Amino acid sequence: AQKVTQAQTEISVVEKEDVTLDCVYETRDTTYYLFWYKQPPSGELVFLIRRNSFDEQNEISGRYSWNFQKSTSSFNFTITASQVVDSAVYFCALTAEGDYKLSFGAGTTVTVRA
Amino acid sequence: DAEITQSPRHKITETGRQVTLACHQTWNHNNMFWYRQDLGHGLRLIHYSYGVHDTNKGEVSDGYSVSRSNTEDLPLTLESAASSQTSVYFCASSDTQTDTQYFGPGTRLTVL
């Protein structure tokens, strides 16, 4: 069985602070994919990133960066210099190769105050 | 541009009525999924399909059904709506190359 844990329920920061969202996963599969999605207050679910289990390179996209560590089964997400528009619920998800179904974490609500 | 749409966006119905929520994608994806999102429960999988005429039950399938007659559509039917089915419903699709699911805008369903 696969499991994704996002231990942080809510995080509140002041604009321009950095914020890191933790994601820990469990799987017995050797090939799997990890995802992050953003759900802003408007409600839609927006795909942010996909990472396969063989690629442990960190990734940076603008103010967003992701740290994948297979040794600790973690796929953490950092927002640098946060902005009010970053306020959203962020979900981490996992699927095994060929499974196609996603196992979602419970989500972390990020509130960025001006 | 390819997209995934859901209709209606909002629906109010009464207990016991049959309700169908539409999901249409133009990505030409084989895989389609229905989720419900409730406070405190995150996203829960209701039904999914890996291709035409293929349907499978997810973790919360009781009271719901789907059918897949073509690649583009996966309608979700509530056979006899119950107040416990008041929720926001999301449809998603993915291809078999990347497993990345793309979501529709959601349907907010209220059962009175």
CSV table of N, CA, C and O in Angstrom, one decimal, chain A residues 62-99:
chain,number,residue,atom,x,y,z
A,62,GLY,N,11.6,29.1,-10.7
A,62,GLY,CA,11.3,30.4,-10.2
A,62,GLY,C,11.5,30.5,-8.7
A,62,GLY,O,12.6,30.2,-8.2
A,63,ARG,N,10.4,30.8,-7.9
A,63,ARG,CA,10.5,30.8,-6.5
A,63,ARG,C,10.3,29.5,-5.8
A,63,ARG,O,10.3,29.3,-4.6
A,64,TYR,N,9.9,28.5,-6.7
A,64,TYR,CA,9.6,27.2,-6.1
A,64,TYR,C,10.8,26.2,-6.3
A,64,TYR,O,11.5,26.3,-7.3
A,65,SER,N,11.0,25.4,-5.3
A,65,SER,CA,12.1,24.4,-5.4
A,65,SER,C,11.6,23.2,-4.7
A,65,SER,O,10.8,23.2,-3.7
A,66,TRP,N,12.1,22.0,-5.2
A,66,TRP,CA,11.8,20.7,-4.6
A,66,TRP,C,13.0,19.9,-4.3
A,66,TRP,O,14.0,19.9,-5.0
A,67,ASN,N,13.0,19.3,-3.1
A,67,ASN,CA,14.1,18.5,-2.6
A,67,ASN,C,13.6,17.1,-2.4
A,67,ASN,O,12.8,16.8,-1.6
A,68,PHE,N,14.1,16.2,-3.3
A,68,PHE,CA,13.7,14.8,-3.2
A,68,PHE,C,14.8,14.0,-2.6
A,68,PHE,O,15.9,14.0,-3.1
A,69,GLN,N,14.5,13.3,-1.5
A,69,GLN,CA,15.5,12.5,-0.8
A,69,GLN,C,15.0,11.1,-0.6
A,69,GLN,O,14.1,10.8,0.2
A,70,LYS,N,15.5,10.2,-1.5
A,70,LYS,CA,15.0,8.8,-1.4
A,70,LYS,C,15.3,8.1,-0.1
A,70,LYS,O,14.6,7.3,0.5
A,71,SER,N,16.5,8.5,0.5
A,71,SER,CA,17.0,7.9,1.7
A,71,SER,C,16.0,8.1,2.9
A,71,SER,O,15.9,7.3,3.8
A,72,THR,N,15.3,9.3,2.9
A,72,THR,CA,14.4,9.6,3.9
A,72,THR,C,12.9,9.6,3.4
A,72,THR,O,12.0,10.0,4.2
A,73,SER,N,12.7,9.1,2.2
A,73,SER,CA,11.4,9.0,1.6
A,73,SER,C,10.7,10.4,1.7
A,73,SER,O,9.5,10.4,2.2
A,74,SER,N,11.3,11.4,1.3
A,74,SER,CA,10.7,12.7,1.4
A,74,SER,C,10.8,13.5,0.1
A,74,SER,O,11.8,13.3,-0.7
A,75,PHE,N,9.9,14.3,-0.1
A,75,PHE,CA,9.8,15.1,-1.3
A,75,PHE,C,9.3,16.5,-0.9
A,75,PHE,O,8.1,16.8,-1.0
A,76,ASN,N,10.2,17.3,-0.4
A,76,ASN,CA,9.7,18.6,0.2
A,76,ASN,C,9.7,19.7,-0.8
A,76,ASN,O,10.5,19.7,-1.7
A,77,PHE,N,8.9,20.7,-0.5
A,77,PHE,CA,8.6,21.8,-1.4
A,77,PHE,C,8.9,23.1,-0.7
A,77,PHE,O,8.3,23.3,0.4
A,78,THR,N,9.7,24.0,-1.3
A,78,THR,CA,10.0,25.3,-0.7
A,78,THR,C,9.6,26.4,-1.6
A,78,THR,O,9.8,26.4,-2.8
A,79,ILE,N,8.9,27.3,-1.0
A,79,ILE,CA,8.5,28.6,-1.6
A,79,ILE,C,9.5,29.7,-1.1
A,79,ILE,O,9.4,29.9,0.1
A,80,THR,N,10.2,30.2,-1.9
A,80,THR,CA,11.2,31.3,-1.5
A,80,THR,C,10.5,32.7,-1.7
A,80,THR,O,9.8,32.9,-2.7
A,81,ALA,N,10.8,33.5,-0.7
A,81,ALA,CA,10.2,34.9,-0.8
A,81,ALA,C,8.7,34.8,-1.1
A,81,ALA,O,8.3,35.3,-2.1
A,82,SER,N,8.0,34.3,-0.2
A,82,SER,CA,6.5,34.0,-0.5
A,82,SER,C,5.8,35.3,-0.8
A,82,SER,O,6.2,36.4,-0.3
A,83,GLN,N,4.7,35.1,-1.5
A,83,GLN,CA,3.8,36.2,-1.9
A,83,GLN,C,2.4,35.8,-1.5
A,83,GLN,O,2.1,34.6,-1.4
A,84,VAL,N,1.5,36.8,-1.4
A,84,VAL,CA,0.1,36.6,-1.1
A,84,VAL,C,-0.5,35.6,-2.0
A,84,VAL,O,-1.3,34.7,-1.6
A,85,VAL,N,-0.1,35.6,-3.3
A,85,VAL,CA,-0.7,34.7,-4.3
A,85,VAL,C,-0.3,33.3,-4.1
A,85,VAL,O,-0.9,32.4,-4.7
A,86,ASP,N,0.7,33.0,-3.2
A,86,ASP,CA,1.0,31.7,-2.9
A,86,ASP,C,0.1,31.0,-1.9
A,86,ASP,O,0.2,29.8,-1.6
A,87,SER,N,-0.8,31.8,-1.3
A,87,SER,CA,-1.8,31.3,-0.3
A,87,SER,C,-2.6,30.2,-1.0
A,87,SER,O,-3.3,30.5,-2.0
A,88,ALA,N,-2.6,29.0,-0.5
A,88,ALA,CA,-3.3,27.9,-1.2
A,88,ALA,C,-3.2,26.7,-0.3
A,88,ALA,O,-2.5,26.7,0.7
A,89,VAL,N,-3.9,25.6,-0.7
A,89,VAL,CA,-3.6,24.3,-0.1
A,89,VAL,C,-2.7,23.6,-1.1
A,89,VAL,O,-3.0,23.6,-2.3
A,90,TYR,N,-1.7,23.0,-0.6
A,90,TYR,CA,-0.7,22.2,-1.4
A,90,TYR,C,-0.8,20.7,-1.0
A,90,TYR,O,-0.7,20.4,0.1
A,91,PHE,N,-0.9,19.9,-2.1
A,91,PHE,CA,-1.1,18.5,-1.9
A,91,PHE,C,0.2,17.8,-2.5
A,91,PHE,O,0.6,18.1,-3.7
A,92,CYS,N,0.7,16.8,-1.8
A,92,CYS,CA,1.7,15.9,-2.3
A,92,CYS,C,1.0,14.6,-2.7
A,92,CYS,O,0.0,14.2,-2.0
A,93,ALA,N,1.4,14.0,-3.7
A,93,ALA,CA,0.8,12.7,-4.2
A,93,ALA,C,1.8,11.8,-4.7
A,93,ALA,O,2.9,12.2,-5.1
A,94,LEU,N,1.4,10.5,-4.8
A,94,LEU,CA,2.3,9.4,-5.2
A,94,LEU,C,1.6,8.4,-6.0
A,94,LEU,O,0.4,8.1,-5.7
A,95,THR,N,2.2,7.8,-7.0
A,95,THR,CA,1.7,6.7,-7.7
A,95,THR,C,2.8,5.8,-8.1
A,95,THR,O,4.0,6.2,-8.3
A,96,ALA,N,2.5,4.5,-8.2
A,96,ALA,CA,3.5,3.5,-8.7
A,96,ALA,C,3.4,3.5,-10.2
A,96,ALA,O,2.4,3.7,-10.8
A,97,GLU,N,4.5,3.1,-10.8
A,97,GLU,CA,4.6,3.0,-12.3
A,97,GLU,C,3.5,2.0,-12.7
A,97,GLU,O,3.4,0.8,-12.2
A,98,GLY,N,2.7,2.4,-13.7
A,98,GLY,CA,1.7,1.5,-14.2
A,98,GLY,C,0.4,1.4,-13.4
A,98,GLY,O,-0.6,0.8,-13.8
A,99,ASP,N,0.3,2.1,-12.3
A,99,ASP,CA,-0.9,2.1,-11.4
A,99,ASP,C,-1.8,3.2,-11.8
A,99,ASP,O,-3.0,3.0,-11.9
